[in-house]
CSV table of C-alpha atoms and ligand atoms in Angstrom, one decimal:
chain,number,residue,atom,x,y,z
A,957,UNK,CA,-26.1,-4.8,-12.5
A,958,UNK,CA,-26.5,-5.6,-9.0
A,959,UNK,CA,-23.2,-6.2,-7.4
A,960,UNK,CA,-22.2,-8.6,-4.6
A,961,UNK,CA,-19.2,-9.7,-3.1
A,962,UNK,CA,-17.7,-13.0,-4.9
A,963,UNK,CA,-14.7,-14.1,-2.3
A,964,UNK,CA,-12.0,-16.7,-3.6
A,965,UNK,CA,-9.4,-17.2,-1.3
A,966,UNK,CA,-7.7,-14.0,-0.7
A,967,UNK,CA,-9.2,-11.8,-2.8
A,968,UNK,CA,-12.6,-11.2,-3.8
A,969,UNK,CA,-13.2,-11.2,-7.6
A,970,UNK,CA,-16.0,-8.6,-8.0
A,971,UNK,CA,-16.0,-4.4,-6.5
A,972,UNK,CA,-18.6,-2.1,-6.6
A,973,UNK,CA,-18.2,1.4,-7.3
A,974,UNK,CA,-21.2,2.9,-5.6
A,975,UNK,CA,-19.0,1.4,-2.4
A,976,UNK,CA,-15.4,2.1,-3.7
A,977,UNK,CA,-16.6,5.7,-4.0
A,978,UNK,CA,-18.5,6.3,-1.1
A,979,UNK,CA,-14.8,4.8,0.7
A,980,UNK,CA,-13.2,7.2,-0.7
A,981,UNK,CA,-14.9,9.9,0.2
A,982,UNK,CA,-14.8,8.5,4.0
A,983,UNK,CA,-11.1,9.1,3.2
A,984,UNK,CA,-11.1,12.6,2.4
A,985,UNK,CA,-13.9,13.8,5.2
A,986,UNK,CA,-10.8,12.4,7.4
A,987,UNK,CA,-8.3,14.5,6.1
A,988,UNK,CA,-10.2,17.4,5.7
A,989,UNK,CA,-11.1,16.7,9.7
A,990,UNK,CA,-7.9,17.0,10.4
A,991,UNK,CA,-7.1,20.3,8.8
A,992,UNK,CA,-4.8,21.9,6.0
A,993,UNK,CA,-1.0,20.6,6.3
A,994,UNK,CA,0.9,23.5,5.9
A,995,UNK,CA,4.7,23.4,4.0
A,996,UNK,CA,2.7,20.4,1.9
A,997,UNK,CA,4.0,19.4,-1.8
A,998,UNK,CA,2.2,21.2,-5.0
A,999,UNK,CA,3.1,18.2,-7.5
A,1000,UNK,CA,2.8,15.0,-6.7
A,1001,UNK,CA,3.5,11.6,-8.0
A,1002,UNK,CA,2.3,8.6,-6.9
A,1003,UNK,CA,3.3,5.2,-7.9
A,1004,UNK,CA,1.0,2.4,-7.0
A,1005,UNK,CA,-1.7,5.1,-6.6
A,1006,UNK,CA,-5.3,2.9,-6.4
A,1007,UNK,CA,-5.4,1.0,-3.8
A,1008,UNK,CA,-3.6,0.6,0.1
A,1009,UNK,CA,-1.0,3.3,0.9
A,1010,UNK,CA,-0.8,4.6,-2.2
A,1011,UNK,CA,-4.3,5.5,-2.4
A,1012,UNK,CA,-4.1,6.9,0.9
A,1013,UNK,CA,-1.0,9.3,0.3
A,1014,UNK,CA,-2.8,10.9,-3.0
A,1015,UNK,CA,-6.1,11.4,-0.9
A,1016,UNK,CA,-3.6,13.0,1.7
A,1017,UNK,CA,-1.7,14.9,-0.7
A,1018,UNK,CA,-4.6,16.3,-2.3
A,1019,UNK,CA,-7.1,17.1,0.3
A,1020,UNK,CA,-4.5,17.8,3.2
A,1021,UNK,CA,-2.0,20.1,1.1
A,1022,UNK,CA,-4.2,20.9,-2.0
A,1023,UNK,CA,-1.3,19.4,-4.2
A,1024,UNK,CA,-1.9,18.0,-8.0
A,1025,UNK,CA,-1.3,14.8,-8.5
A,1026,UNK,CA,-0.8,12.4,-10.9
A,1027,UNK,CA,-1.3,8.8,-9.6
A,1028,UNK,CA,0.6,5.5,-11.3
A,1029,UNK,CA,-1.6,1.6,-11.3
A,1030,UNK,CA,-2.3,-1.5,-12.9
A,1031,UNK,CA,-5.9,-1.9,-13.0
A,1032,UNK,CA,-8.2,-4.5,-15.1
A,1033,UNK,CA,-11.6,-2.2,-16.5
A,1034,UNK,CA,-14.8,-3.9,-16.5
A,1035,UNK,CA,-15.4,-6.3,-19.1
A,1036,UNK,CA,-19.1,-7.7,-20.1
A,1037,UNK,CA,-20.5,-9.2,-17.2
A,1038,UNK,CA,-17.6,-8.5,-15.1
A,1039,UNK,CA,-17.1,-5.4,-12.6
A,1040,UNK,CA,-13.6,-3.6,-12.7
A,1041,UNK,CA,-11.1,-3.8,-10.2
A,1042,UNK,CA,-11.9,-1.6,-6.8
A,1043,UNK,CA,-8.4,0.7,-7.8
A,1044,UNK,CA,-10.4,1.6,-11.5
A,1045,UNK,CA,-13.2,2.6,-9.2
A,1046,UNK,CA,-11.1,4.0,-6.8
A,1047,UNK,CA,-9.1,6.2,-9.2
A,1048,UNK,CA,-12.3,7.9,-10.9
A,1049,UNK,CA,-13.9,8.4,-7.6
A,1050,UNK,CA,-10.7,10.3,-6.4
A,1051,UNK,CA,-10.5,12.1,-9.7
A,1052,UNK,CA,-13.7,12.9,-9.6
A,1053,UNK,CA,-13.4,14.5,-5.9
A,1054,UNK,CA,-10.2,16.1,-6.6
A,1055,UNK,CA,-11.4,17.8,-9.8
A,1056,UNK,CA,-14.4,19.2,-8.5
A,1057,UNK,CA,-12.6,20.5,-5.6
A,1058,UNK,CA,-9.9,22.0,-7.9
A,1059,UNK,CA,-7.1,20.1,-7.5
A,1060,UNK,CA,-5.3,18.4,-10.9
A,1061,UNK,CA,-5.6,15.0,-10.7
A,1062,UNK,CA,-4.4,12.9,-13.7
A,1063,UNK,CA,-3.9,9.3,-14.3
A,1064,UNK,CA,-2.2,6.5,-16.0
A,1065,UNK,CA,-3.4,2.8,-16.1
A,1066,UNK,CA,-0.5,0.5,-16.7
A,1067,UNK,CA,2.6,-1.0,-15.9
A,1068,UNK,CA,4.4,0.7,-13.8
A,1069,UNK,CA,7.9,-0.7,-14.4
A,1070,UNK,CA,7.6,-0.3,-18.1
A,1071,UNK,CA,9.9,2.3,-19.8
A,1072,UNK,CA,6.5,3.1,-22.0
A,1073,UNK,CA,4.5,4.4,-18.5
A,1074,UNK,CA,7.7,6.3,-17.1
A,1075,UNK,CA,7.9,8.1,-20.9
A,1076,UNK,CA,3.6,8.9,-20.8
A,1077,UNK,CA,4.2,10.1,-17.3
A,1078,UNK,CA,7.3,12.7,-18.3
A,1079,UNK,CA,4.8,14.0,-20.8
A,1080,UNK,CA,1.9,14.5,-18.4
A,1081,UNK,CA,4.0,16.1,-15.8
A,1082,UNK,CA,6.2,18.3,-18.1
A,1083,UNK,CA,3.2,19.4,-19.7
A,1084,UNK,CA,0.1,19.8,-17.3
A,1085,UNK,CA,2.2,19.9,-13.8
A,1086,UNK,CA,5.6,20.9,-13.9
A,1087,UNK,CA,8.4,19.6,-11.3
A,1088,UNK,CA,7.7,17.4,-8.9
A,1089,UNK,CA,7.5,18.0,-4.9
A,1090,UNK,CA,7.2,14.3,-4.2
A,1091,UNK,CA,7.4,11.2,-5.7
A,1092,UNK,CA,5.2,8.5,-3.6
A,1093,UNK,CA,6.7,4.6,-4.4
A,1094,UNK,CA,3.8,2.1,-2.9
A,1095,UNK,CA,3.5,-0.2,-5.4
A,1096,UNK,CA,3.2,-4.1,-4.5
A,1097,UNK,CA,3.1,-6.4,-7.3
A,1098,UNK,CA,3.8,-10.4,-8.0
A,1099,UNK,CA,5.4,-9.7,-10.8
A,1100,UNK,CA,7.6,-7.9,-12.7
A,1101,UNK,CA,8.7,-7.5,-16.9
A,1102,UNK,CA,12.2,-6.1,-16.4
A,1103,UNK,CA,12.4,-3.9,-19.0
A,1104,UNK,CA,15.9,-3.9,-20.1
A,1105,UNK,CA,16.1,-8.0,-20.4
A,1106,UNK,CA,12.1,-8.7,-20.6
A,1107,UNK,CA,13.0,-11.4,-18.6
A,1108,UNK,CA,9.3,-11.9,-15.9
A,1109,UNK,CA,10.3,-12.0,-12.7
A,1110,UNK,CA,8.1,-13.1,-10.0
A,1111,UNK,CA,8.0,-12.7,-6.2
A,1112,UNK,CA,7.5,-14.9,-3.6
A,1113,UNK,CA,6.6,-14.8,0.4
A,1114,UNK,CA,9.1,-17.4,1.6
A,1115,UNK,CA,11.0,-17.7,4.8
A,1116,UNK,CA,15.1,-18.6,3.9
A,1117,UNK,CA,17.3,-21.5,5.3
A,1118,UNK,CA,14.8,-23.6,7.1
A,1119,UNK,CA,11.0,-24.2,6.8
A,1120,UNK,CA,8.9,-22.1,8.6
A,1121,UNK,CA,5.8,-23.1,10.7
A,1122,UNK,CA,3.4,-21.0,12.4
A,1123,UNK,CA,-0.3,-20.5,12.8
A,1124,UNK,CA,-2.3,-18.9,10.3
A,1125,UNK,CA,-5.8,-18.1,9.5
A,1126,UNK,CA,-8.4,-18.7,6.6
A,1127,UNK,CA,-10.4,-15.2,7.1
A,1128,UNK,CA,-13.0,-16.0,5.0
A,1129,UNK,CA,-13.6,-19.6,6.5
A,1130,UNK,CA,-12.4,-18.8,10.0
A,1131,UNK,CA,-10.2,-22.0,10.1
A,1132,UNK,CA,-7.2,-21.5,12.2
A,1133,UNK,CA,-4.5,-24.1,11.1
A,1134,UNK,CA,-0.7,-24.6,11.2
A,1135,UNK,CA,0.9,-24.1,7.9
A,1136,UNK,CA,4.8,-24.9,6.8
A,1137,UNK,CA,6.3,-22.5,4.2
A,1138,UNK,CA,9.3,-24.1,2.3
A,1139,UNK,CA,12.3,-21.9,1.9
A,1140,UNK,CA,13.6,-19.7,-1.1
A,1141,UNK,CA,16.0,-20.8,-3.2
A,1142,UNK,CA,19.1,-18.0,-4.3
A,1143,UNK,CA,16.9,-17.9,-7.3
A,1144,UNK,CA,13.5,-17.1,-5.5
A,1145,UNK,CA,15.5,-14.1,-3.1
A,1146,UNK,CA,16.3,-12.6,-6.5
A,1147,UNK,CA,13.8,-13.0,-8.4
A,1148,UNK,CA,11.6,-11.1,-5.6
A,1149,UNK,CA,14.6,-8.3,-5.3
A,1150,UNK,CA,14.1,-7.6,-8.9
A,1151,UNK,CA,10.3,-7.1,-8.1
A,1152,UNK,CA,9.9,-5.5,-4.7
A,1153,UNK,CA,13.3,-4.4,-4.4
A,1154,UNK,CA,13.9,-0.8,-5.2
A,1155,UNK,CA,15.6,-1.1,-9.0
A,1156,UNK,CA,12.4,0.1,-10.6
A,1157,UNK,CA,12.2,3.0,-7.4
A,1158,UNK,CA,15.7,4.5,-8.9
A,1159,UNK,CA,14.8,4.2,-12.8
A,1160,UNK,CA,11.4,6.5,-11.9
A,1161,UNK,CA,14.1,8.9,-10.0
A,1162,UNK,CA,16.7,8.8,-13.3
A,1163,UNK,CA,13.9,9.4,-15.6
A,1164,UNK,CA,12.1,12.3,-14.0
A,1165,UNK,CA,16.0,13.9,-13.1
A,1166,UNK,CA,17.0,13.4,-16.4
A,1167,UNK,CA,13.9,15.0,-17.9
A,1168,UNK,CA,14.8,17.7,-15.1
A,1169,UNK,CA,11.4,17.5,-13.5
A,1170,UNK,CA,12.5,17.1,-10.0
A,1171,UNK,CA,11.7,20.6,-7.9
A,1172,UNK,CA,14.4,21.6,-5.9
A,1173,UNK,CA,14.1,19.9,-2.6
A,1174,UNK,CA,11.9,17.3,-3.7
A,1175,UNK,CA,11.0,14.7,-0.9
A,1176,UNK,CA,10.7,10.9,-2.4
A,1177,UNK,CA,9.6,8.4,0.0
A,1178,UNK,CA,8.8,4.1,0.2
A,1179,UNK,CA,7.4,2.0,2.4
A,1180,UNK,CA,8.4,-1.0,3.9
A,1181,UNK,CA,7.0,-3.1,7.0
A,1182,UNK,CA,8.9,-4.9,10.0
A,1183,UNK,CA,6.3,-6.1,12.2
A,1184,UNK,CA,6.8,-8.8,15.6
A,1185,UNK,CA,9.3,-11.4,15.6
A,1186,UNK,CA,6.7,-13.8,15.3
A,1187,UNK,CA,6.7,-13.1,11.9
A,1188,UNK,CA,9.9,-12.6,11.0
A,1189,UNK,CA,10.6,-15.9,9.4
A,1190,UNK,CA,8.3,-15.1,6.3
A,1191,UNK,CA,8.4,-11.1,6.3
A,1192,UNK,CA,11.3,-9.4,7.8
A,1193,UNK,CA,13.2,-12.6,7.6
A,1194,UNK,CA,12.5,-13.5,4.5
A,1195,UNK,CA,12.6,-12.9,0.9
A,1196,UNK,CA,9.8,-9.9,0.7
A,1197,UNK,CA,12.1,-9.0,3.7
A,1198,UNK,CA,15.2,-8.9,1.5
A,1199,UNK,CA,13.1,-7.1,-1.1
A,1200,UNK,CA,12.7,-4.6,1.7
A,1201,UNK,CA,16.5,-4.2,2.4
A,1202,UNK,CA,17.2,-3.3,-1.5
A,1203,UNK,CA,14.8,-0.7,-1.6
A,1204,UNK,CA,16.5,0.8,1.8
A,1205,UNK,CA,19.4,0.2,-0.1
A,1206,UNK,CA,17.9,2.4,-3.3
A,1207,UNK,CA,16.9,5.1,-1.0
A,1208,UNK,CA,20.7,5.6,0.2
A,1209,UNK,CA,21.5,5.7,-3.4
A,1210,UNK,CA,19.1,7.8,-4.3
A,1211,UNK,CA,19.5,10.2,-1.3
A,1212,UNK,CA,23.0,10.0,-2.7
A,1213,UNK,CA,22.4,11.4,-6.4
A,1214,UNK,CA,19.7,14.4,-4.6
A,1215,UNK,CA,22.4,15.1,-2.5
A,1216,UNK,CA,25.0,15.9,-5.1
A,1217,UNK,CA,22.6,17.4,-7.3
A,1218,UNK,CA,22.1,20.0,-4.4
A,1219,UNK,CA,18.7,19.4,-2.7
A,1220,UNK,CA,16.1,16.4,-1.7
A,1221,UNK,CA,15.9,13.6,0.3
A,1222,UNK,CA,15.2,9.8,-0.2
A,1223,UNK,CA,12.6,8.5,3.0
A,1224,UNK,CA,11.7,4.9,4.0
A,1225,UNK,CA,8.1,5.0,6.3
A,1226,UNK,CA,8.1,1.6,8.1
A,1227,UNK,CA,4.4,1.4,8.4
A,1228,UNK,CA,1.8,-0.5,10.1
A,1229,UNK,CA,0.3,-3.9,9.3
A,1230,UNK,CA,-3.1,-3.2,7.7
A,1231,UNK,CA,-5.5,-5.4,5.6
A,1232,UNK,CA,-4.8,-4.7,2.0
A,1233,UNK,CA,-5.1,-6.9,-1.2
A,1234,UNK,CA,-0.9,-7.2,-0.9
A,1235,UNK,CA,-1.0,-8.2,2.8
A,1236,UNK,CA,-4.2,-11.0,2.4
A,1237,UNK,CA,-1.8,-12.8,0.4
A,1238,UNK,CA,1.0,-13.1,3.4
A,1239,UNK,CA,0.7,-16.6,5.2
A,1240,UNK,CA,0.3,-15.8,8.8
A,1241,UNK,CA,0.2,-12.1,8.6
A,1242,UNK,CA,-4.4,-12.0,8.3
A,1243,UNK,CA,-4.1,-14.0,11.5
A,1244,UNK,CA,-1.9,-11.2,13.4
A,1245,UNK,CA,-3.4,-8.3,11.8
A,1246,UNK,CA,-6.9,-9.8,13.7
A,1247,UNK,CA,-5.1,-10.0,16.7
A,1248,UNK,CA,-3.3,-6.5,16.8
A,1249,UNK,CA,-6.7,-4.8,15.7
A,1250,UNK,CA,-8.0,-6.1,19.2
A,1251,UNK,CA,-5.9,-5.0,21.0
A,1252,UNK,CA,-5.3,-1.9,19.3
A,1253,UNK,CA,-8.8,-0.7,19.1
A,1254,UNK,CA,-9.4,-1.4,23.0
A,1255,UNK,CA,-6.5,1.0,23.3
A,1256,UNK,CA,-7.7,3.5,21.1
A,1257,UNK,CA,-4.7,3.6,18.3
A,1258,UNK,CA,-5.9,1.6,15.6
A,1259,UNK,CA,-5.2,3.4,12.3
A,1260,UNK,CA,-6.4,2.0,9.6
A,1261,UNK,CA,-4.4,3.7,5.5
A,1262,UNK,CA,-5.7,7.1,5.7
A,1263,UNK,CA,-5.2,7.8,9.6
A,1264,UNK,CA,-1.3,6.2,8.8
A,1265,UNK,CA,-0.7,8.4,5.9
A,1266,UNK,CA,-2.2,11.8,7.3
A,1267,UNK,CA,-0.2,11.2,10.4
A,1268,UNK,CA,3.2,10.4,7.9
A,1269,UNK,CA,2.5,13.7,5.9
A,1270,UNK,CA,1.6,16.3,9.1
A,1271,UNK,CA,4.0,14.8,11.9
A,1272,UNK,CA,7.4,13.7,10.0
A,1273,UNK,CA,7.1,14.5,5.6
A,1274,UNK,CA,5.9,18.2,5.9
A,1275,UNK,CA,6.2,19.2,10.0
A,1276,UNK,CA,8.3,21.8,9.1
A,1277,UNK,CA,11.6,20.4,10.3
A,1278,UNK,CA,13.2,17.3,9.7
A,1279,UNK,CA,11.3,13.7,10.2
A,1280,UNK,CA,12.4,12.0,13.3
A,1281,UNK,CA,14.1,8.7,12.3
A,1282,UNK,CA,15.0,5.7,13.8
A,1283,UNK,CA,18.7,4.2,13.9
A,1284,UNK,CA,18.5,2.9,10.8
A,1285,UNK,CA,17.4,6.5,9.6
A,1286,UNK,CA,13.9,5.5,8.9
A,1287,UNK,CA,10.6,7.0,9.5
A,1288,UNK,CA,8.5,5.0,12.3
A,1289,UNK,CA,4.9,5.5,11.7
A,1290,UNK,CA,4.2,2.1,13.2
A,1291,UNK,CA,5.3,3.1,16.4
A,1292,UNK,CA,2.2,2.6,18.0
A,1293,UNK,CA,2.0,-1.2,16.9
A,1294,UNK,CA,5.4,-1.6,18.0
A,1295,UNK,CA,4.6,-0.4,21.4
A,1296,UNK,CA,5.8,-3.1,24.2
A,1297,UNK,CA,2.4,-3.5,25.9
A,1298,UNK,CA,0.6,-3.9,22.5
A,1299,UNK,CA,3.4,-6.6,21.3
A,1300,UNK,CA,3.1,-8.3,24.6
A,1301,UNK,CA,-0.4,-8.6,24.8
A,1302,UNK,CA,-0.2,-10.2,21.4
A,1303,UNK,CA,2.3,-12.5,22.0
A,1304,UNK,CA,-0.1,-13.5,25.1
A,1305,UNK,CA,-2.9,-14.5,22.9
A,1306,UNK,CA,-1.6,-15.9,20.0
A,1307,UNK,CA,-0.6,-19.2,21.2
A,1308,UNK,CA,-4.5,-19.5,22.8
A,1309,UNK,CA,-6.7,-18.7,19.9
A,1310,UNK,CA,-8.1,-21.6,18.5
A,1311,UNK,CA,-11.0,-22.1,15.4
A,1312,UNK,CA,-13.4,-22.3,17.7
A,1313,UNK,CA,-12.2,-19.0,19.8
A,1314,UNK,CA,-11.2,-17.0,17.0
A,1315,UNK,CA,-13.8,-14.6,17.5
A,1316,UNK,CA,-13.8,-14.2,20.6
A,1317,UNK,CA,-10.2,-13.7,20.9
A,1318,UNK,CA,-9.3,-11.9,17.9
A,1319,UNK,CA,-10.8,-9.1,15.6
A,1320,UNK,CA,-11.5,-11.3,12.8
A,1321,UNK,CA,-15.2,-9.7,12.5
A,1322,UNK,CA,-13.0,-6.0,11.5
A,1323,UNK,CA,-10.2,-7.8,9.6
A,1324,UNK,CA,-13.6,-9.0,7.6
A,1325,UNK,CA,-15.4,-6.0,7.4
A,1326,UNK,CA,-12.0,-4.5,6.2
A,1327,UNK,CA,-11.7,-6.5,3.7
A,1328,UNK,CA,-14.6,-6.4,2.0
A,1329,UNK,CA,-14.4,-2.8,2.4
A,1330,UNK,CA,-11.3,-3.1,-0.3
A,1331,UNK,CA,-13.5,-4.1,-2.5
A,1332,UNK,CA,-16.5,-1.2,-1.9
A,1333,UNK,CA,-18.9,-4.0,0.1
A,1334,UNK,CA,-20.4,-2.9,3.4
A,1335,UNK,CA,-19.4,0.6,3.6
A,1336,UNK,CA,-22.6,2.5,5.6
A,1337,UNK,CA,-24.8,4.4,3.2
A,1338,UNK,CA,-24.7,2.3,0.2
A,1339,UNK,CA,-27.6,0.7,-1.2
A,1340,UNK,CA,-26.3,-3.0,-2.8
A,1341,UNK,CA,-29.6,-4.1,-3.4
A,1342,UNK,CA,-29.8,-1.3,-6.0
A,1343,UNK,CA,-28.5,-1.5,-10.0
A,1344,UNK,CA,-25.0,0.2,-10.9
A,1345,UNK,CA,-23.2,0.8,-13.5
A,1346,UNK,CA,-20.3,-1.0,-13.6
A,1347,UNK,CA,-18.7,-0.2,-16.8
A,1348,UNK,CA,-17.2,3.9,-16.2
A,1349,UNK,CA,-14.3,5.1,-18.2
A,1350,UNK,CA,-10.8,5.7,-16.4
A,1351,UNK,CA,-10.6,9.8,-16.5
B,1026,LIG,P1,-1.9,-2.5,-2.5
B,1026,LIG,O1,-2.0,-3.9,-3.1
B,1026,LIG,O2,-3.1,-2.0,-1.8
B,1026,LIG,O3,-1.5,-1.4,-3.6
B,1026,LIG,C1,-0.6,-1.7,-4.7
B,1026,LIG,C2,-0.6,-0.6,-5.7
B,1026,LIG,O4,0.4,-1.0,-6.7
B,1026,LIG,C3,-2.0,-0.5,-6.5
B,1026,LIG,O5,-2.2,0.8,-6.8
B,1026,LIG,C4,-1.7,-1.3,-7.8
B,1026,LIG,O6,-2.5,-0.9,-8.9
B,1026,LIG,C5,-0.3,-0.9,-8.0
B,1026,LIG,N1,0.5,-1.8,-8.9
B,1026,LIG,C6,0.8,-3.1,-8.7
B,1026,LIG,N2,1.5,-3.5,-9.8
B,1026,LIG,C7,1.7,-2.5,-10.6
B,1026,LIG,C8,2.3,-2.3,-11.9
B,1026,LIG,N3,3.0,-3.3,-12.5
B,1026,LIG,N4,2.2,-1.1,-12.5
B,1026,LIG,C9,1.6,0.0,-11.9
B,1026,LIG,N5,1.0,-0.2,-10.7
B,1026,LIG,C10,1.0,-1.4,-10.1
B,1026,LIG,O7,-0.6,-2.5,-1.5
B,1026,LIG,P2,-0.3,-1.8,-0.1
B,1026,LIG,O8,-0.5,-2.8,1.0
B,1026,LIG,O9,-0.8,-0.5,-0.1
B,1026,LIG,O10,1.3,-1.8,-0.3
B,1026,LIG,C11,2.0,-0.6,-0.8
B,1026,LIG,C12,3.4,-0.6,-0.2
B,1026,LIG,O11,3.3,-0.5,1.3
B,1026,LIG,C13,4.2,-1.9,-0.5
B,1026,LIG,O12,5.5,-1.5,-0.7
B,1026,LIG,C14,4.0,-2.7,0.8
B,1026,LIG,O13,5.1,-3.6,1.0
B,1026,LIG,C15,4.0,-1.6,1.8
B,1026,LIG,N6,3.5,-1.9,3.2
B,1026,LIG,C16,2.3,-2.5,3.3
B,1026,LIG,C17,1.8,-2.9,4.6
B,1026,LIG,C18,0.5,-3.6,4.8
B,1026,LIG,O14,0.3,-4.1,5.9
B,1026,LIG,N7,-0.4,-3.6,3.8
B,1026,LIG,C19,2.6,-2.5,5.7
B,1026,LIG,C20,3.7,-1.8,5.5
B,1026,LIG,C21,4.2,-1.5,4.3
């Protein structure tokens, strides 16, 4: 089959694995550039493990520290006609790597917030790892079967109290437009609490303490975002934003129960904004990232997942000392975004760009190329005029 990008909306409904693999292995030639992190985990779990951060932290794990891992997602396989999802290809291509390197690498295909994939992951790890060193929560979902009530809950990106207006950006038309989000009913801030929040994040950290396969000073660790005030209104702001303040919330408790159990700690990362399938779906948020990547690549401190996650695991998880944190008590990898002169040269050209200046003004050509990158297209090396395989067995 030969494989080209199909793009609807914010996602693109086709991957290819040649690419998807060939992106991964960008991935690891970074973190093996960088050299071996010393103090790193040996067992590692990661939750939301194909794709985005999650991806980026196993790659990190397992080429930076040489640590096992056994990696969490929800992907859809190939069907007839149809290529997989890019995490399916993803996860073998990483397997695959990892293996032949000598690393464990194990993985589980389904949903996350299930007691059924909690209970298969216990197995795996009590019988082919052993405790764990770190426990990895990245996952970003729409949805969510609670599975005590099997009631579906499902999240949504809405600002709270008033309606919120701002520019935003069609990426794949290049239409710059002005677009009003409605607010969140009490309903709609729970219902995205339940899924984003950080229940499930505690339930993973009961089940593995219960089946007393958490090492002694195990490190667990979440992300969350912040980002400009500009965008407050429908992230920080808003209901993913109070999403964001339960799982903050679950790290305290969680840091609580380590604690009185003797040993570990509970993190939060704030990390940067970055293209990925979760944040294409954020009104407003494509039109900023193409902004900051301007500016941030003329100043030489664009990161793009792998650069973030390397940095989170050599500077502040495994430094050797404790993780600098902010007042909050939160690790800050998005510093550099956050920088005054890179905020402030944003907030100078936001108001100007326009349709028709859009790529002159903004990076919309590398939020683009990103993109498709998600999905294994234009990744230099790969032939896509060539047939592939596209049905391969998860391993
Ligand atoms: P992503 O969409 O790239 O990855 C999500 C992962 O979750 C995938 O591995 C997917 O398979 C998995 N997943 C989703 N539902 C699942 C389920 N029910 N069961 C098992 N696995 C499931 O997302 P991302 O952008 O890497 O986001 C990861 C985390 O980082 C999120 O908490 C997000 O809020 C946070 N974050 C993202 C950004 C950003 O700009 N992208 C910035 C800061 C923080």
């Amino acid at each position: 089959m030969i494989i080209k990008p199909k793009i609807r909306g914010f996602v693109c409904v086709t991957a290819h694995p040649t690419g998807c693999a060939a992106h991964i292995q960008q991935q690891i030639d970074y973190v093996k550039s960088k050299g071996a992190i010393k103090h790193g985990p040996k067992n590692v779990l990661v939750i939301g493990a194909s794709t985005g951060f999650g991806l980026a932290s196993r790659i990190t794990a397992a080429f930076g520290t040489g640590s096992a891992t056994l990696g969490i997602f929800y992907e859809r396989p190939s069907e007839e006609g149809r290529p997989a999802t890019p995490g399916w290809y993803n996860s073998i291509a990483f397997t695959k790597a990892a293996r032949a390197a000598g690393h464990f690498a194990a993985n589980i295909n389904g949903d996350a917030f299930s007691d059924d994939v909690k209970k298969q992951a216990i197995e795996i790890i009590a019988r082919d790892m052993g405790p764990i060193d770190l426990v990895v929560y990245s996952l970003a979902s729409p949805r969510r079967t609670h599975p005590k009530t099997g009631v579906v809950h499902k999240s949504t990106l809405q600002p709270l109290g008033t309606p919120y207006t701002n520019k935003t950006v069609d990426p794949d038309k290049g239409v710059v437009s002005e677009i009003t989000i409605q607010p969140a009913d009490e309903t709609g801030v729970a219902d995205t609490i339940a899924v984003m929040g950080g229940e499930d994040w505690e339930m993973w950290m009961d089940a593995l303490a219960e089946a007393k396969l958490l090492a002694p000073g195990v490190t667990t660790v979440a992300y969350t975002y912040i980002g400009p005030a500009n965008t407050w209104p429908i992230y920080k702001d808003g209901t993913i934003g109070r999403a964001k303040l339960d799982l903050e919330r679950a790290s305290r408790a969680i840091n609580a129960k380590l604690k009185a159990h003797g040993h570990g700690r509970s993190l939060i990362s704030v990390n940067k904004a970055l293209v990925s399938q979760a944040s294409a779906a954020i009104p407003v948020v494509p039109l900023y990232i193409s902004i900051l990547y301007k500016i941030m690549k003329a100043k030489g401190t664009h990161e793009a997942c792998i650069e973030q996650m390397q940095r989170l695991f050599a500077d502040h998880l495994y430094n050797g000392k404790s993780p600098t944190l902010d007042s909050a008590g939160r690790i800050r990898i998005d510093d550099w975004e956050m920088r005054p002169e890179i905020q402030d040269a944003v907030s100078a050209l936001w108001p100007q760009v326009t349709t028709e200046n859009l790529s002159e003004l903004t990076d919309i050509a590398g939020y683009r190329s990103e993109f498709i990158k998600l999905f294994g297209f234009g990744v230099p090396g790969v032939d896509y005029e060539a047939e592939v395989e596209p049905h391969l067995p998860m391993l």
